[in-house]
CSV table of C-alpha atoms and ligand atoms in Angstrom, one decimal:
chain,number,residue,atom,x,y,z
A,1,MET,CA,44.0,99.5,124.1
A,2,GLN,CA,45.2,99.7,120.5
A,3,LYS,CA,44.8,102.8,118.4
A,4,MET,CA,41.8,102.9,116.1
A,5,ILE,CA,42.7,102.9,112.5
A,6,SER,CA,40.6,103.9,109.5
A,7,VAL,CA,39.2,101.4,107.0
A,8,GLU,CA,41.6,102.9,104.3
A,9,GLU,CA,44.6,102.6,106.6
A,10,ALA,CA,43.7,98.9,107.3
A,11,LEU,CA,43.2,98.2,103.6
A,12,GLY,CA,46.4,99.9,102.6
A,13,LYS,CA,48.4,97.8,105.1
A,14,ILE,CA,46.8,94.6,104.0
A,15,LEU,CA,47.3,95.3,100.3
A,16,SER,CA,51.0,96.1,100.9
A,17,PHE,CA,51.4,92.4,101.7
A,18,VAL,CA,49.4,91.1,98.8
A,19,SER,CA,50.9,90.4,95.4
A,20,VAL,CA,49.6,89.6,92.0
A,21,LEU,CA,49.8,85.8,91.4
A,22,PRO,CA,51.6,84.2,88.5
A,23,ALA,CA,49.8,83.3,85.3
A,24,GLU,CA,48.9,80.0,83.9
A,25,GLU,CA,47.6,78.7,80.5
A,26,LYS,CA,44.0,77.4,80.6
A,27,PRO,CA,41.2,76.5,78.2
A,28,ILE,CA,39.3,79.7,77.4
A,29,LEU,CA,36.0,78.6,79.0
A,30,GLU,CA,37.8,78.2,82.4
A,31,CYS,CA,39.1,81.8,82.2
A,32,LEU,CA,35.9,83.7,82.9
A,33,ASP,CA,36.4,86.8,85.0
A,34,GLN,CA,40.2,86.3,85.1
A,35,VAL,CA,42.8,88.8,83.9
A,36,ILE,CA,44.6,87.9,80.7
A,37,ASP,CA,48.4,88.1,80.9
A,38,GLU,CA,49.2,88.4,77.2
A,39,ASP,CA,48.4,90.6,74.3
A,40,VAL,CA,46.3,88.6,71.8
A,41,TYR,CA,46.6,89.4,68.1
A,42,SER,CA,44.4,87.9,65.4
A,43,PRO,CA,46.2,85.6,62.9
A,44,TYR,CA,43.6,86.4,60.2
A,45,ASP,CA,40.7,88.5,59.1
A,46,ALA,CA,37.4,87.9,60.8
A,47,PRO,CA,35.3,87.2,58.9
A,48,PRO,CA,37.9,85.6,56.6
A,49,LEU,CA,35.8,86.3,53.4
A,50,ASP,CA,33.1,88.7,52.2
A,51,ASN,CA,29.9,86.9,53.1
A,52,SER,CA,26.2,87.3,53.0
A,53,ALA,CA,24.3,89.0,55.9
A,54,MET,CA,21.0,87.5,54.7
A,55,ASP,CA,19.4,84.4,53.1
A,56,GLY,CA,18.8,85.6,49.5
A,57,TYR,CA,20.3,85.9,46.1
A,58,ALA,CA,23.8,87.2,45.3
A,59,VAL,CA,23.4,89.4,42.2
A,60,ARG,CA,25.1,92.1,40.2
A,61,SER,CA,23.5,95.3,41.5
A,62,THR,CA,23.3,96.7,37.9
A,63,ASP,CA,21.1,93.7,37.0
A,64,THR,CA,18.5,94.9,39.5
A,65,ARG,CA,18.0,98.4,38.1
A,66,GLY,CA,14.3,99.3,37.7
A,67,ALA,CA,13.2,96.2,39.7
A,68,GLY,CA,9.9,96.6,41.6
A,69,PRO,CA,7.0,94.5,42.7
A,70,SER,CA,5.3,95.0,39.4
A,71,SER,CA,8.4,95.0,37.3
A,72,PRO,CA,10.5,91.9,38.5
A,73,LYS,CA,13.9,91.5,37.0
A,74,MET,CA,14.4,87.9,36.1
A,75,LEU,CA,17.7,86.2,36.7
A,76,LYS,CA,18.9,82.7,36.1
A,77,VAL,CA,19.9,80.8,39.3
A,78,ILE,CA,23.2,79.1,38.6
A,79,GLU,CA,24.2,77.7,42.0
A,80,GLU,CA,23.4,77.5,45.7
A,81,VAL,CA,25.9,78.5,48.4
A,82,PRO,CA,25.2,77.4,52.0
A,83,ALA,CA,27.3,78.8,54.9
A,84,GLY,CA,30.5,76.8,55.1
A,85,SER,CA,30.9,76.0,51.4
A,86,MET,CA,32.7,77.9,48.6
A,87,PRO,CA,31.0,79.2,45.4
A,88,THR,CA,32.3,77.5,42.2
A,89,ARG,CA,30.6,79.8,39.7
A,90,LYS,CA,31.0,83.4,38.8
A,91,VAL,CA,27.9,85.7,38.7
A,92,THR,CA,27.7,87.0,35.2
A,93,PRO,CA,25.1,89.4,33.8
A,94,GLY,CA,21.6,87.9,34.0
A,95,THR,CA,22.5,85.3,36.7
A,96,ALA,CA,22.2,85.0,40.4
A,97,VAL,CA,23.4,82.6,43.1
A,98,ARG,CA,21.1,81.4,45.9
A,99,ILE,CA,23.0,82.1,49.1
A,100,MET,CA,22.5,81.6,52.8
A,101,THR,CA,23.6,83.8,55.7
A,102,GLY,CA,27.3,83.5,56.2
A,103,GLY,CA,27.9,82.0,52.7
A,104,PRO,CA,30.9,83.5,50.9
A,105,ILE,CA,30.0,86.0,48.2
A,106,PRO,CA,30.6,84.6,44.7
A,107,GLU,CA,32.9,86.4,42.3
A,108,GLY,CA,31.1,88.9,40.1
A,109,SER,CA,28.4,89.7,42.6
A,110,ASP,CA,28.3,92.9,44.6
A,111,ALA,CA,24.9,92.7,46.5
A,112,VAL,CA,22.6,90.2,48.1
A,113,VAL,CA,18.8,90.6,47.7
A,114,GLN,CA,17.0,89.0,50.6
A,115,PHE,CA,14.3,86.4,49.9
A,116,GLU,CA,11.6,88.8,51.0
A,117,ASP,CA,12.5,91.1,48.1
A,118,THR,CA,12.2,88.3,45.5
A,119,ASP,CA,9.5,85.9,44.3
A,120,GLU,CA,11.2,83.0,46.2
A,121,ILE,CA,8.1,81.9,48.0
A,122,GLU,CA,6.1,81.3,44.8
A,123,ARG,CA,9.0,79.6,43.2
A,124,THR,CA,9.7,77.2,46.1
A,125,ARG,CA,6.1,76.4,46.9
A,126,GLY,CA,6.1,73.0,45.3
A,127,GLY,CA,9.5,72.2,46.8
A,128,GLY,CA,12.8,72.0,44.9
A,129,HIS,CA,15.1,74.8,43.9
A,130,PRO,CA,14.2,77.6,41.6
A,131,GLN,CA,15.9,77.7,38.2
A,132,ALA,CA,15.1,81.4,37.9
A,133,ILE,CA,14.3,84.1,40.3
A,134,GLY,CA,12.4,87.4,40.1
A,135,ILE,CA,14.0,90.4,41.8
A,136,LEU,CA,11.4,92.8,43.2
A,137,LYS,CA,13.6,95.6,44.5
A,138,GLU,CA,16.7,97.5,43.4
A,139,ALA,CA,19.9,96.6,45.2
A,140,ARG,CA,22.6,99.1,45.8
A,141,PRO,CA,26.2,97.9,45.6
A,142,GLY,CA,27.3,96.3,48.9
A,143,LEU,CA,23.8,95.6,50.1
A,144,ASN,CA,23.7,92.8,52.7
A,145,ILE,CA,27.4,92.0,52.2
A,146,ARG,CA,29.6,91.7,55.3
A,147,SER,CA,33.1,92.4,54.2
A,148,ALA,CA,36.2,90.4,55.1
A,149,GLY,CA,37.9,91.7,58.2
A,150,GLU,CA,35.0,94.0,59.2
A,151,ASP,CA,35.0,92.6,62.7
A,152,ILE,CA,38.8,92.0,63.2
A,153,LYS,CA,41.7,92.8,60.8
A,154,LYS,CA,44.5,90.3,60.4
A,155,GLY,CA,47.3,91.2,62.9
A,156,ALA,CA,45.0,93.5,65.0
A,157,LEU,CA,45.4,93.5,68.8
A,158,VAL,CA,42.1,92.1,69.9
A,159,ILE,CA,42.6,91.7,73.6
A,160,LYS,CA,45.1,93.7,75.6
A,161,LYS,CA,47.1,92.2,78.5
A,162,GLY,CA,45.4,93.1,81.7
A,163,ALA,CA,41.8,92.9,80.4
A,164,VAL,CA,39.2,91.0,82.4
A,165,LEU,CA,37.8,88.1,80.3
A,166,ARG,CA,34.0,88.5,80.2
A,167,PRO,CA,31.8,86.3,78.0
A,168,ALA,CA,32.4,88.7,75.1
A,169,GLU,CA,36.2,88.5,75.4
A,170,ILE,CA,36.0,84.7,75.6
A,171,GLY,CA,34.0,84.9,72.4
A,172,VAL,CA,36.6,87.1,70.7
A,173,LEU,CA,39.3,84.6,71.7
A,174,ALA,CA,37.3,81.9,70.1
A,175,THR,CA,36.7,84.0,67.0
A,176,VAL,CA,40.5,84.3,66.4
A,177,GLY,CA,40.8,80.5,67.0
A,178,ARG,CA,42.3,80.5,70.5
A,179,ALA,CA,41.6,77.4,72.5
A,180,ALA,CA,43.6,78.5,75.6
A,181,ALA,CA,44.8,81.7,77.1
A,182,ARG,CA,47.3,82.8,79.7
A,183,VAL,CA,45.5,84.2,82.7
A,184,ILE,CA,46.6,85.2,86.2
A,185,ARG,CA,45.6,82.3,88.4
A,186,ARG,CA,42.9,82.3,91.0
A,187,PRO,CA,44.0,82.5,94.6
A,188,VAL,CA,43.4,79.5,96.8
A,189,VAL,CA,42.0,80.8,100.1
A,190,ALA,CA,42.0,78.8,103.3
A,191,VAL,CA,38.9,79.3,105.5
A,192,LEU,CA,39.0,78.3,109.1
A,193,ALA,CA,36.4,78.7,111.8
A,194,THR,CA,37.3,78.8,115.5
A,195,GLY,CA,35.2,78.1,118.5
A,196,ASP,CA,34.2,75.3,121.0
A,197,GLU,CA,30.6,76.3,120.5
A,198,LEU,CA,30.6,75.4,116.8
A,199,VAL,CA,29.0,72.3,115.2
A,200,ASP,CA,29.3,71.6,111.5
A,201,VAL,CA,26.2,71.6,109.3
A,202,GLY,CA,24.4,68.3,109.0
A,203,GLN,CA,25.1,67.5,112.7
A,204,PRO,CA,22.5,67.7,115.5
A,205,LEU,CA,22.8,70.7,117.7
A,206,PRO,CA,23.6,69.8,121.4
A,207,PRO,CA,22.6,72.4,124.1
A,208,GLY,CA,24.9,75.4,124.1
A,209,LYS,CA,26.2,74.9,120.5
A,210,ILE,CA,25.5,76.7,117.3
A,211,HIS,CA,26.0,75.7,113.7
A,212,ASN,CA,29.2,77.0,112.0
A,213,SER,CA,27.9,79.5,109.5
A,214,ASN,CA,31.0,81.6,108.9
A,215,THR,CA,32.8,78.9,107.0
A,216,TYR,CA,30.0,78.7,104.5
A,217,SER,CA,29.3,82.4,104.1
A,218,VAL,CA,33.1,83.2,103.8
A,219,ALA,CA,33.8,80.3,101.4
A,220,ALA,CA,30.9,81.4,99.2
A,221,GLN,CA,32.3,85.0,99.2
A,222,VAL,CA,35.7,83.7,98.2
A,223,LYS,CA,34.0,82.0,95.2
A,224,ARG,CA,31.9,85.0,94.3
A,225,TYR,CA,35.0,87.1,93.9
A,226,GLY,CA,36.9,84.5,91.9
A,227,GLY,CA,39.0,82.7,94.5
A,228,ILE,CA,39.0,79.0,95.3
A,229,PRO,CA,38.0,78.3,98.9
A,230,ARG,CA,39.8,75.6,100.8
A,231,VAL,CA,37.7,74.8,103.9
A,232,LEU,CA,39.8,73.8,106.8
A,233,GLY,CA,36.9,73.1,109.1
A,234,ILE,CA,36.5,74.1,112.7
A,235,ALA,CA,39.5,74.6,115.1
A,236,ARG,CA,38.7,74.1,118.7
A,237,ASP,CA,39.7,76.7,121.3
A,238,ASN,CA,42.9,75.0,122.2
A,239,VAL,CA,46.4,75.9,121.1
A,240,GLU,CA,47.4,72.5,119.7
A,241,HIS,CA,44.3,72.1,117.5
A,242,LEU,CA,44.5,75.7,116.3
A,243,ILE,CA,48.1,75.4,115.3
A,244,ALA,CA,47.6,72.2,113.5
A,245,SER,CA,44.6,73.6,111.6
A,246,ILE,CA,46.4,76.7,110.6
A,247,ARG,CA,49.5,74.8,109.4
A,248,SER,CA,47.3,72.6,107.3
A,249,GLY,CA,46.3,75.7,105.3
A,250,LEU,CA,49.7,77.2,104.7
A,251,ASP,CA,50.0,75.9,101.1
A,252,THR,CA,47.3,78.4,100.1
A,253,ASP,CA,47.6,82.0,99.0
A,254,MET,CA,45.7,83.6,101.9
A,255,VAL,CA,44.3,82.4,105.2
A,256,LEU,CA,41.0,83.7,106.6
A,257,THR,CA,39.9,82.8,110.1
A,258,SER,CA,36.9,83.9,112.1
A,259,GLY,CA,36.4,84.2,115.8
A,260,GLY,CA,38.9,84.5,118.6
A,261,VAL,CA,40.2,88.0,117.9
A,262,SER,CA,38.2,89.9,120.6
A,263,ALA,CA,39.0,90.1,124.3
A,264,GLY,CA,37.2,87.0,125.4
A,265,ASP,CA,38.7,84.4,127.7
A,266,TYR,CA,39.2,81.8,125.0
A,267,ASP,CA,40.4,84.1,122.3
A,268,MET,CA,43.7,82.5,121.6
A,269,VAL,CA,43.9,83.0,117.8
A,270,LYS,CA,45.9,86.1,118.5
A,271,ASN,CA,48.4,84.4,120.8
A,272,VAL,CA,48.9,81.4,118.5
A,273,LEU,CA,49.3,83.6,115.5
A,274,ALA,CA,51.8,85.8,117.3
A,275,ARG,CA,53.8,82.6,117.8
A,276,GLU,CA,53.4,81.2,114.3
A,277,GLY,CA,53.8,84.3,112.2
A,278,GLU,CA,53.7,88.0,112.5
A,279,ILE,CA,50.4,89.5,113.6
A,280,SER,CA,48.9,92.8,114.5
A,281,PHE,CA,45.6,93.5,116.0
A,282,TRP,CA,43.7,96.4,114.8
A,283,THR,CA,40.7,98.2,116.0
A,284,VAL,CA,39.2,99.5,112.8
A,285,ARG,CA,37.0,102.5,112.9
A,286,MET,CA,34.0,100.6,111.4
A,287,LYS,CA,30.8,99.0,112.5
A,288,PRO,CA,30.2,96.1,112.3
A,289,GLY,CA,33.6,94.5,112.5
A,290,LYS,CA,35.8,96.6,114.7
A,291,PRO,CA,38.4,94.1,115.9
A,292,ILE,CA,40.5,92.5,113.1
A,293,ALA,CA,43.7,90.6,113.1
A,294,PHE,CA,46.1,90.9,110.3
A,295,GLY,CA,49.3,89.0,109.9
A,296,VAL,CA,51.6,87.1,107.6
A,297,PHE,CA,53.0,83.6,107.6
A,298,ARG,CA,56.3,83.2,106.0
A,299,VAL,CA,56.8,79.8,104.4
A,300,ASN,CA,60.3,78.8,103.3
A,301,GLY,CA,60.6,76.9,100.1
A,302,LYS,CA,62.8,77.5,97.1
A,303,LYS,CA,61.6,81.0,97.5
A,304,GLU,CA,60.0,82.5,100.6
A,305,ARG,CA,56.3,82.8,100.3
A,306,ILE,CA,54.3,85.3,102.2
A,307,ILE,CA,50.8,84.2,103.1
A,308,PRO,CA,48.6,87.0,104.3
A,309,HIS,CA,46.2,86.2,107.2
A,310,LEU,CA,43.0,88.0,108.0
A,311,GLY,CA,41.4,87.2,111.3
A,312,PHE,CA,37.8,88.3,111.3
A,313,PRO,CA,35.6,88.8,114.3
A,314,GLY,CA,33.3,85.8,114.9
A,315,ASN,CA,30.0,87.5,114.6
A,316,PRO,CA,28.6,86.5,111.3
A,317,VAL,CA,27.7,90.0,110.0
A,318,SER,CA,31.1,91.4,111.1
A,319,THR,CA,32.8,88.6,109.3
A,320,MET,CA,31.0,89.1,106.1
A,321,VAL,CA,31.3,92.9,106.0
A,322,SER,CA,35.0,92.7,106.9
A,323,PHE,CA,35.4,90.2,104.0
A,324,GLU,CA,33.7,92.6,101.6
A,325,LEU,CA,36.0,95.4,102.5
A,326,PHE,CA,39.3,93.6,103.0
A,327,ALA,CA,39.4,90.0,101.8
A,328,ARG,CA,37.5,90.8,98.6
A,329,THR,CA,40.0,93.5,97.7
A,330,ALA,CA,43.0,91.3,98.4
A,331,ILE,CA,41.5,88.5,96.2
A,332,LEU,CA,40.9,91.0,93.3
A,333,LYS,CA,44.5,92.3,93.6
A,334,MET,CA,45.9,88.8,93.6
A,335,MET,CA,43.9,88.1,90.4
A,336,GLY,CA,45.5,91.1,88.8
A,337,LYS,CA,42.4,93.2,88.8
A,338,THR,CA,42.9,97.0,88.9
A,339,THR,CA,39.3,98.0,89.6
A,340,LEU,CA,39.1,97.2,93.3
A,341,GLU,CA,36.4,99.5,94.5
A,342,LYS,CA,33.0,98.0,95.1
A,343,PRO,CA,30.3,99.2,92.7
A,344,TRP,CA,28.2,101.8,94.4
A,345,VAL,CA,25.2,104.1,93.9
A,346,MET,CA,24.0,107.2,95.7
A,347,ALA,CA,20.6,106.6,97.4
A,348,ARG,CA,18.1,108.4,99.6
A,349,MET,CA,17.7,106.8,103.0
A,350,ALA,CA,14.1,105.9,103.8
A,351,ASP,CA,15.1,105.5,107.5
A,352,ARG,CA,16.9,107.4,110.2
A,353,VAL,CA,20.3,106.0,111.2
A,354,MET,CA,22.2,107.2,114.3
A,355,ASN,CA,26.0,106.9,114.6
A,356,ARG,CA,27.0,107.7,118.1
A,357,ASP,CA,30.6,106.4,118.5
A,358,GLY,CA,32.5,108.0,115.6
A,359,ARG,CA,32.9,104.8,113.5
A,360,ARG,CA,32.0,104.3,109.9
A,361,VAL,CA,28.7,102.4,109.8
A,362,TYR,CA,27.9,99.9,107.1
A,363,ALA,CA,24.2,99.6,107.4
A,364,ARG,CA,22.5,96.7,105.6
A,365,VAL,CA,19.9,98.1,103.2
A,366,ILE,CA,17.4,97.1,100.6
A,367,VAL,CA,17.8,99.2,97.5
A,368,SER,CA,15.0,100.0,95.1
A,369,ARG,CA,14.7,102.3,92.1
A,370,THR,CA,12.6,105.4,92.4
A,371,ASN,CA,11.9,108.2,90.0
A,372,GLY,CA,15.3,109.3,89.0
A,373,GLY,CA,17.3,107.6,91.7
A,374,TYR,CA,17.6,105.0,94.4
A,375,LEU,CA,16.0,104.5,97.7
A,376,ALA,CA,17.7,102.6,100.6
A,377,ARG,CA,15.8,101.2,103.5
A,378,LEU,CA,17.2,99.4,106.5
A,379,THR,CA,16.8,95.6,106.5
A,380,GLY,CA,15.6,95.9,110.1
A,381,GLU,CA,17.6,95.0,113.3
A,382,GLN,CA,21.2,95.8,112.6
A,383,GLY,CA,23.0,93.7,115.2
A,384,SER,CA,26.3,92.1,114.1
A,385,ALA,CA,25.0,88.6,115.0
A,386,ILE,CA,21.8,89.0,112.8
A,387,LEU,CA,23.0,87.2,109.6
A,388,THR,CA,19.5,87.5,108.0
A,389,SER,CA,20.2,91.2,107.8
A,390,MET,CA,22.8,90.4,105.2
A,391,ALA,CA,20.6,87.9,103.5
A,392,LEU,CA,17.9,90.7,103.0
A,393,ALA,CA,20.4,93.3,102.0
A,394,ASP,CA,21.3,94.5,98.4
A,395,GLY,CA,23.9,96.9,99.7
A,396,LEU,CA,25.8,98.5,102.6
A,397,ALA,CA,24.9,102.1,103.2
A,398,VAL,CA,28.0,104.0,104.3
A,399,ILE,CA,27.5,106.4,107.2
A,400,PRO,CA,30.8,108.3,107.6
A,401,GLU,CA,32.6,108.5,110.9
A,402,ASP,CA,31.8,112.2,111.5
A,403,VAL,CA,28.1,112.0,110.7
A,404,THR,CA,26.1,111.4,113.9
A,405,GLU,CA,22.8,111.1,112.2
A,406,VAL,CA,21.4,110.3,108.8
A,407,LYS,CA,17.8,111.6,108.5
A,408,GLU,CA,15.1,110.2,106.4
A,409,GLY,CA,15.6,111.6,102.9
A,410,ASP,CA,19.4,112.2,103.3
A,411,THR,CA,21.6,110.9,100.5
A,412,VAL,CA,24.1,108.2,101.3
A,413,LYS,CA,26.6,106.1,99.3
A,414,VAL,CA,25.6,102.5,99.1
A,415,LEU,CA,28.1,99.8,98.3
A,416,MET,CA,26.2,97.3,96.2
A,417,LEU,CA,26.5,93.7,97.4
A,418,ASP,CA,24.4,92.5,94.5
A,419,TRP,CA,22.4,93.8,91.7
A,420,ASN,CA,19.1,92.1,92.6
A,421,GLU,CA,17.2,92.2,89.3
A,422,SER,CA,13.9,91.4,90.9
A,423,ARG,CA,14.1,94.5,93.2
A,424,ILE,CA,16.1,97.1,91.4
B,501,AMP,P1,34.4,85.2,119.1
B,501,AMP,O1,35.1,86.4,118.5
B,501,AMP,O2,35.1,83.9,118.9
B,501,AMP,O3,34.2,85.4,120.6
B,501,AMP,O4,33.0,85.1,118.5
B,501,AMP,C1,32.1,86.1,118.5
B,501,AMP,C2,30.7,85.6,118.3
B,501,AMP,O5,30.6,85.0,117.0
B,501,AMP,C3,30.2,84.5,119.2
B,501,AMP,O6,28.9,84.6,119.5
B,501,AMP,C4,30.4,83.2,118.4
B,501,AMP,O7,29.6,82.2,118.8
B,501,AMP,C5,30.1,83.7,117.0
B,501,AMP,N1,30.8,82.9,116.0
B,501,AMP,C6,32.1,82.7,116.0
B,501,AMP,N2,32.5,81.8,115.0
B,501,AMP,C7,31.3,81.5,114.3
B,501,AMP,C8,31.0,80.7,113.2
B,501,AMP,N3,31.9,80.1,112.5
B,501,AMP,N4,29.7,80.6,112.8
B,501,AMP,C9,28.7,81.3,113.5
B,501,AMP,N5,29.0,82.1,114.6
B,501,AMP,C10,30.2,82.2,115.0
B,502,MG,MG1,35.4,82.1,119.7
């Protein structure tokens, strides 16, 4: 009987064998959710020139003094400047330039009067461009002008090394003209199922067999958190096949197996792993997912590589919950992320939950918003083989080891699996 360890202790040991991966240069659109490995400075002002924030007329503000709906100030239209072209004329007293949003402000002008504050509509009714325009409102200097560099100054640090590239950061990279960026690469994660009872999807189910679901839920979790899954298929419960399957996955950054880590007769993953690498078996003080194997394979190349291996229990819920706590964190660390904790909320429990054996319970719950807070209700039957409990769940309610009972109305911490917009 091994000693029981806490979730934190297990996680700490796992992470001590996990390193941040090297960086690579990639097109910016492929970098979403990755960590940038360089400081990015802007080579120029953005926007590069003063430009118009409106469709309207670039004027000299002094020419608009006293303008009103019944006292239009008439100006001669000397040019038209669409976005993307440069003005060729200077705005002198009594003149205006018809300008579109984004069009560079012509010399001499210090304000843009939007079409709505001119008699543009009457003048363009018959088609064609107005030769003169009536200004119907006074313009203060600077009106509707976006100044050069108001977003980004030339030479400014726009994205700091270590930042996670979200859609906005990818847009900022594009703004400063970057087609590619150096980001910490995504881990390739091998996913192997074990068990003689398993049949792959798409195959008929002979008596006594079940479909292999862990490969798919786990590979999808790998993707969700930014890794690249490498599906190794199903290893049968015999030593040769298991060894061959595992060896086929040793060019990856991490190996995840499911099944074969409990005390069953055919549970040989542990024995094989003890032979192929270094392995320890942990009884983690958690429910579901108590037995977990953790080991490392050492692959000799030019430089020795350490490939962490997590052996999850076969039960589908235990596997998915163990992934959320351990594999997810390892993947995020490999990707250079520093926020490793799962997003959580505090919620009131709608149901009673008992915790009789001193483990930390991760109860599957449906989370909804109530007046001023959140309500968590159990998804139903909580068995570790009931995968639909995960499918129904928005989060995992954490019942601490030393709490024997959570009563209806008690507040619990809920690790959010998803932010289900339709429910929350
Ligand atoms: P084991 O730890 O190998 O004894 O597996 C525990 C339970 O999980 C058994 O009921 C297995 O049939 C089930 N199981 C193991 N691997 C998978 C899998 N890949 N997909 C679905 N169920 C599995
Ligand atoms: Mg098995």
